[in-house]
mmCIF file of C-alpha atoms in Angstrom:
data_model
loop_
_atom_site.group_PDB
_atom_site.id
_atom_site.type_symbol
_atom_site.label_atom_id
_atom_site.label_comp_id
_atom_site.label_asym_id
_atom_site.label_seq_id
_atom_site.Cartn_x
_atom_site.Cartn_y
_atom_site.Cartn_z
ATOM 1 C CA UNK A 1432 -223.741 15.519 66.392
ATOM 2 C CA UNK A 1433 -224.522 19.211 65.714
ATOM 3 C CA UNK A 1434 -226.404 20.838 68.352
ATOM 4 C CA UNK A 1435 -229.070 21.890 66.090
ATOM 5 C CA UNK A 1436 -230.952 19.157 64.081
ATOM 6 C CA UNK A 1437 -233.851 20.116 61.980
ATOM 7 C CA UNK A 1438 -235.752 17.289 60.031
ATOM 8 C CA UNK A 1439 -238.276 18.631 57.271
ATOM 9 C CA UNK A 1440 -239.080 15.413 55.415
ATOM 10 C CA UNK A 1441 -242.392 13.947 56.604
ATOM 11 C CA UNK A 1442 -242.957 16.203 59.875
ATOM 12 C CA UNK A 1443 -241.165 19.136 61.186
ATOM 13 C CA UNK A 1444 -238.975 18.250 63.959
ATOM 14 C CA UNK A 1445 -236.355 20.540 65.922
ATOM 15 C CA UNK A 1446 -233.669 19.702 68.549
ATOM 16 C CA UNK A 1447 -230.963 21.555 70.091
ATOM 17 C CA UNK A 1448 -228.285 19.393 71.583
ATOM 18 C CA UNK A 1449 -230.612 16.266 71.718
ATOM 19 C CA UNK A 1450 -233.402 18.280 73.560
ATOM 20 C CA UNK A 1451 -236.813 18.474 71.458
ATOM 21 C CA UNK A 1452 -237.951 22.096 70.635
ATOM 22 C CA UNK A 1453 -241.408 22.234 70.636
ATOM 23 C CA UNK A 1454 -242.005 25.845 72.224
ATOM 24 C CA UNK A 1455 -242.742 27.695 69.280
ATOM 25 C CA UNK A 1456 -244.938 30.788 70.014
ATOM 26 C CA UNK A 1457 -246.933 30.204 66.684
ATOM 27 C CA UNK A 1458 -246.686 28.311 63.262
ATOM 28 C CA UNK A 1459 -245.427 31.429 62.004
ATOM 29 C CA UNK A 1460 -242.434 31.245 63.992
ATOM 30 C CA UNK A 1461 -241.690 27.644 62.847
ATOM 31 C CA UNK A 1462 -242.009 28.778 59.213
ATOM 32 C CA UNK A 1463 -239.297 31.632 59.905
ATOM 33 C CA UNK A 1464 -237.107 29.135 60.949
ATOM 34 C CA UNK A 1465 -237.899 26.551 58.176
ATOM 35 C CA UNK A 1466 -237.192 29.313 55.471
ATOM 36 C CA UNK A 1467 -234.121 30.666 57.228
ATOM 37 C CA UNK A 1468 -232.521 27.299 57.483
ATOM 38 C CA UNK A 1469 -233.633 26.396 53.875
ATOM 39 C CA UNK A 1470 -232.424 29.850 52.542
ATOM 40 C CA UNK A 1471 -229.403 30.266 54.587
ATOM 41 C CA UNK A 1472 -226.891 30.994 52.038
ATOM 42 C CA UNK A 1473 -227.815 34.691 51.762
ATOM 43 C CA UNK A 1474 -229.294 37.395 54.395
ATOM 44 C CA UNK A 1475 -232.916 38.176 53.920
ATOM 45 C CA UNK A 1476 -234.313 41.579 54.185
ATOM 46 C CA UNK A 1477 -236.662 42.341 57.232
ATOM 47 C CA UNK A 1478 -239.202 43.733 55.008
ATOM 48 C CA UNK A 1479 -239.329 40.754 52.737
ATOM 49 C CA UNK A 1480 -239.685 38.508 55.687
ATOM 50 C CA UNK A 1481 -242.786 40.399 56.981
ATOM 51 C CA UNK A 1482 -244.237 40.262 53.575
ATOM 52 C CA UNK A 1483 -243.520 37.011 53.099
ATOM 53 C CA UNK A 1484 -245.327 35.388 56.527
ATOM 54 C CA UNK A 1485 -247.733 38.583 57.337
ATOM 55 C CA UNK A 1486 -248.790 39.709 53.835
ATOM 56 C CA UNK A 1487 -252.017 41.045 54.926
ATOM 57 C CA UNK A 1488 -250.668 43.213 57.788
ATOM 58 C CA UNK A 1489 -249.943 46.323 57.529
ATOM 59 C CA UNK A 1490 -245.922 46.930 57.034
ATOM 60 C CA UNK A 1491 -245.275 48.372 60.673
ATOM 61 C CA UNK A 1492 -247.315 45.528 62.408
ATOM 62 C CA UNK A 1493 -245.944 43.006 59.890
ATOM 63 C CA UNK A 1494 -242.252 43.885 61.025
ATOM 64 C CA UNK A 1495 -243.351 43.868 64.843
ATOM 65 C CA UNK A 1496 -244.720 40.469 64.127
ATOM 66 C CA UNK A 1497 -241.383 39.561 62.681
ATOM 67 C CA UNK A 1498 -239.684 41.031 65.580
ATOM 68 C CA UNK A 1499 -241.678 39.127 67.979
ATOM 69 C CA UNK A 1500 -241.041 35.817 65.821
ATOM 70 C CA UNK A 1501 -237.399 36.244 65.987
ATOM 71 C CA UNK A 1502 -237.440 36.737 69.757
ATOM 72 C CA UNK A 1503 -239.375 33.774 70.270
ATOM 73 C CA UNK A 1504 -236.884 31.752 67.544
ATOM 74 C CA UNK A 1505 -234.125 32.739 69.905
ATOM 75 C CA UNK A 1506 -235.792 32.010 73.329
ATOM 76 C CA UNK A 1507 -236.612 28.468 71.850
ATOM 77 C CA UNK A 1508 -233.337 27.395 70.341
ATOM 78 C CA UNK A 1509 -231.247 29.101 73.412
ATOM 79 C CA UNK A 1510 -229.745 31.617 71.090
ATOM 80 C CA UNK A 1511 -228.162 34.778 71.314
ATOM 81 C CA UNK A 1512 -225.899 36.949 70.052
ATOM 82 C CA UNK A 1513 -223.382 36.506 72.676
ATOM 83 C CA UNK A 1514 -223.041 32.561 71.374
ATOM 84 C CA UNK A 1515 -219.814 31.745 70.082
ATOM 85 C CA UNK A 1516 -221.706 31.021 67.016
ATOM 86 C CA UNK A 1517 -225.406 32.091 67.310
ATOM 87 C CA UNK A 1518 -227.808 30.718 64.967
ATOM 88 C CA UNK A 1519 -229.548 33.584 63.878
ATOM 89 C CA UNK A 1520 -227.577 36.759 62.721
ATOM 90 C CA UNK A 1521 -229.826 39.476 63.127
ATOM 91 C CA UNK A 1522 -229.274 43.218 62.284
ATOM 92 C CA UNK A 1523 -231.361 46.509 61.721
ATOM 93 C CA UNK A 1524 -232.018 45.435 57.942
ATOM 94 C CA UNK A 1525 -231.345 41.812 57.546
ATOM 95 C CA UNK A 1526 -231.808 38.317 58.913
ATOM 96 C CA UNK A 1527 -229.864 35.329 58.397
ATOM 97 C CA UNK A 1528 -229.590 31.750 59.638
ATOM 98 C CA UNK A 1529 -225.468 31.724 60.482
ATOM 99 C CA UNK A 1530 -224.124 29.478 57.810
ATOM 100 C CA UNK A 1531 -221.368 29.161 60.217
ATOM 101 C CA UNK A 1532 -223.614 27.460 63.049
ATOM 102 C CA UNK A 1533 -223.732 23.703 63.539
ATOM 103 C CA UNK A 1534 -226.642 22.378 61.826
ATOM 104 C CA UNK A 1535 -227.696 19.194 60.433
ATOM 105 C CA UNK A 1536 -230.700 19.425 57.968
ATOM 106 C CA UNK A 1537 -231.860 16.399 56.484
ATOM 107 C CA UNK A 1538 -233.034 18.033 53.373
ATOM 108 C CA UNK A 1539 -229.642 19.669 52.789
ATOM 109 C CA UNK A 1540 -227.909 16.324 53.232
ATOM 110 C CA UNK A 1541 -230.283 14.974 50.401
ATOM 111 C CA UNK A 1542 -229.664 17.774 48.304
ATOM 112 C CA UNK A 1543 -225.684 17.276 48.878
ATOM 113 C CA UNK A 1544 -226.034 13.573 47.930
ATOM 114 C CA UNK A 1545 -228.110 14.568 44.852
ATOM 115 C CA UNK A 1546 -225.779 16.907 43.649
ATOM 116 C CA UNK A 1547 -222.649 14.757 44.393
ATOM 117 C CA UNK A 1548 -224.582 12.339 41.874
ATOM 118 C CA UNK A 1549 -225.184 14.843 39.347
ATOM 119 C CA UNK A 1550 -221.520 16.110 39.245
ATOM 120 C CA UNK A 1551 -220.154 12.913 39.561
ATOM 121 C CA UNK A 1552 -218.307 11.761 36.290
ATOM 122 C CA UNK A 1553 -220.050 8.477 34.960
ATOM 123 C CA UNK A 1554 -221.717 7.172 32.157
ATOM 124 C CA UNK A 1555 -224.908 6.446 33.770
ATOM 125 C CA UNK A 1556 -226.176 6.876 37.131
ATOM 126 C CA UNK A 1557 -228.250 3.684 37.201
ATOM 127 C CA UNK A 1558 -224.618 1.935 36.746
ATOM 128 C CA UNK A 1559 -222.390 3.775 38.952
ATOM 129 C CA UNK A 1560 -222.303 2.163 42.352
ATOM 130 C CA UNK A 1561 -220.926 5.149 44.358
ATOM 131 C CA UNK A 1562 -223.941 7.307 42.857
ATOM 132 C CA UNK A 1563 -226.362 4.580 43.559
ATOM 133 C CA UNK A 1564 -225.288 4.122 47.444
ATOM 134 C CA UNK A 1565 -225.655 8.054 47.419
ATOM 135 C CA UNK A 1566 -229.346 7.589 46.215
ATOM 136 C CA UNK A 1567 -229.864 4.701 48.820
ATOM 137 C CA UNK A 1568 -228.803 7.230 51.352
ATOM 138 C CA UNK A 1569 -231.288 9.810 49.817
ATOM 139 C CA UNK A 1570 -234.117 7.555 50.107
ATOM 140 C CA UNK A 1571 -233.443 7.010 53.846
ATOM 141 C CA UNK A 1572 -233.399 10.509 54.528
ATOM 142 C CA UNK A 1573 -236.999 10.849 52.549
ATOM 143 C CA UNK A 1574 -239.093 9.682 55.103
ATOM 144 C CA UNK A 1575 -241.951 11.730 53.389
ATOM 145 C CA UNK A 1576 -242.986 14.569 51.469
ATOM 146 C CA UNK A 1577 -240.921 18.153 52.347
ATOM 147 C CA UNK A 1578 -243.080 19.859 55.319
ATOM 148 C CA UNK A 1579 -246.061 17.039 54.881
ATOM 149 C CA UNK A 1580 -248.898 18.463 56.867
ATOM 150 C CA UNK A 1581 -247.403 21.599 57.820
ATOM 151 C CA UNK A 1582 -249.260 24.477 56.552
ATOM 152 C CA UNK A 1583 -251.013 27.856 57.966
ATOM 153 C CA UNK A 1584 -253.331 30.153 56.379
ATOM 154 C CA UNK A 1585 -252.192 33.656 55.596
ATOM 155 C CA UNK A 1586 -249.451 33.492 53.232
ATOM 156 C CA UNK A 1587 -249.865 32.399 49.688
ATOM 157 C CA UNK A 1588 -246.177 33.101 48.779
ATOM 158 C CA UNK A 1589 -244.680 31.071 51.664
ATOM 159 C CA UNK A 1590 -247.233 27.952 50.716
ATOM 160 C CA UNK A 1591 -245.815 28.505 47.066
ATOM 161 C CA UNK A 1592 -242.265 28.305 48.121
ATOM 162 C CA UNK A 1593 -243.149 25.148 50.162
ATOM 163 C CA UNK A 1594 -245.094 23.414 47.242
ATOM 164 C CA UNK A 1595 -242.367 24.377 44.797
ATOM 165 C CA UNK A 1596 -239.351 22.813 47.331
ATOM 166 C CA UNK A 1597 -241.591 19.763 47.817
ATOM 167 C CA UNK A 1598 -242.118 19.304 44.119
ATOM 168 C CA UNK A 1599 -238.406 19.296 43.291
ATOM 169 C CA UNK A 1600 -237.368 17.285 46.156
ATOM 170 C CA UNK A 1601 -240.234 14.720 45.286
ATOM 171 C CA UNK A 1602 -238.955 14.893 41.684
ATOM 172 C CA UNK A 1603 -235.335 13.865 43.087
ATOM 173 C CA UNK A 1604 -236.506 10.900 45.038
ATOM 174 C CA UNK A 1605 -238.484 9.370 42.130
ATOM 175 C CA UNK A 1606 -235.264 9.769 39.919
ATOM 176 C CA UNK A 1607 -233.320 8.080 42.590
ATOM 177 C CA UNK A 1608 -236.037 5.216 43.159
ATOM 178 C CA UNK A 1609 -236.248 4.620 39.116
ATOM 179 C CA UNK A 1610 -232.333 4.651 38.942
ATOM 180 C CA UNK A 1611 -232.295 2.096 41.960
ATOM 181 C CA UNK A 1612 -235.185 0.051 40.763
ATOM 182 C CA UNK A 1613 -233.547 -0.274 37.265
ATOM 183 C CA UNK A 1614 -230.277 -1.315 38.930
ATOM 184 C CA UNK A 1615 -231.715 -4.069 41.016
ATOM 185 C CA UNK A 1616 -233.771 -5.338 38.213
ATOM 186 C CA UNK A 1617 -230.849 -5.915 35.693
ATOM 187 C CA UNK A 1618 -229.432 -7.939 38.456
ATOM 188 C CA UNK A 1619 -232.131 -10.077 38.916
ATOM 189 C CA UNK A 1620 -232.836 -8.638 42.597
ATOM 190 C CA UNK A 1621 -236.656 -8.420 41.740
ATOM 191 C CA UNK A 1622 -237.484 -7.698 45.601
ATOM 192 C CA UNK A 1623 -235.185 -5.010 45.984
ATOM 193 C CA UNK A 1624 -236.526 -3.443 42.402
ATOM 194 C CA UNK A 1625 -239.729 -3.470 44.199
#
């Protein structure tokens, strides 16, 4: 089991080494964590993160809020620069969730399964048993919409990012459902198709 486990489908849940983490100072600290883990394949400029989550604040105040949120994340996750593989890579200009850190993320698993189906050589996904098994695994992960019920006032950019991710993941889940329903219906397994 990865030391850090984050679920984003249905509700946001964070656990480190099996211990639930709930002591985030603010919803913006949670939002920062979500954004960093989902977009972990690239570093993010501090000013971009500050503008994303604190768009109505003057730049100096937004950057101070970002520093506080990063400090809170480190404390909540038990993270530090001295860790063998810290979760957060922070320098003077950029912040990134460490791509080498041990992380299990339901949305990342879902996307990896969808990508495997997209790149698997088959005539039709609805007839490919390995892809149908991947689709069933995708739907097991998809416990509800991406960050359902998670929002906070004050950042239209973040809300738009969440909405776009939510819609894209929802479409992928519906595609998997359609393929599976078609497969089971053709086999006469109507209960499974429903």
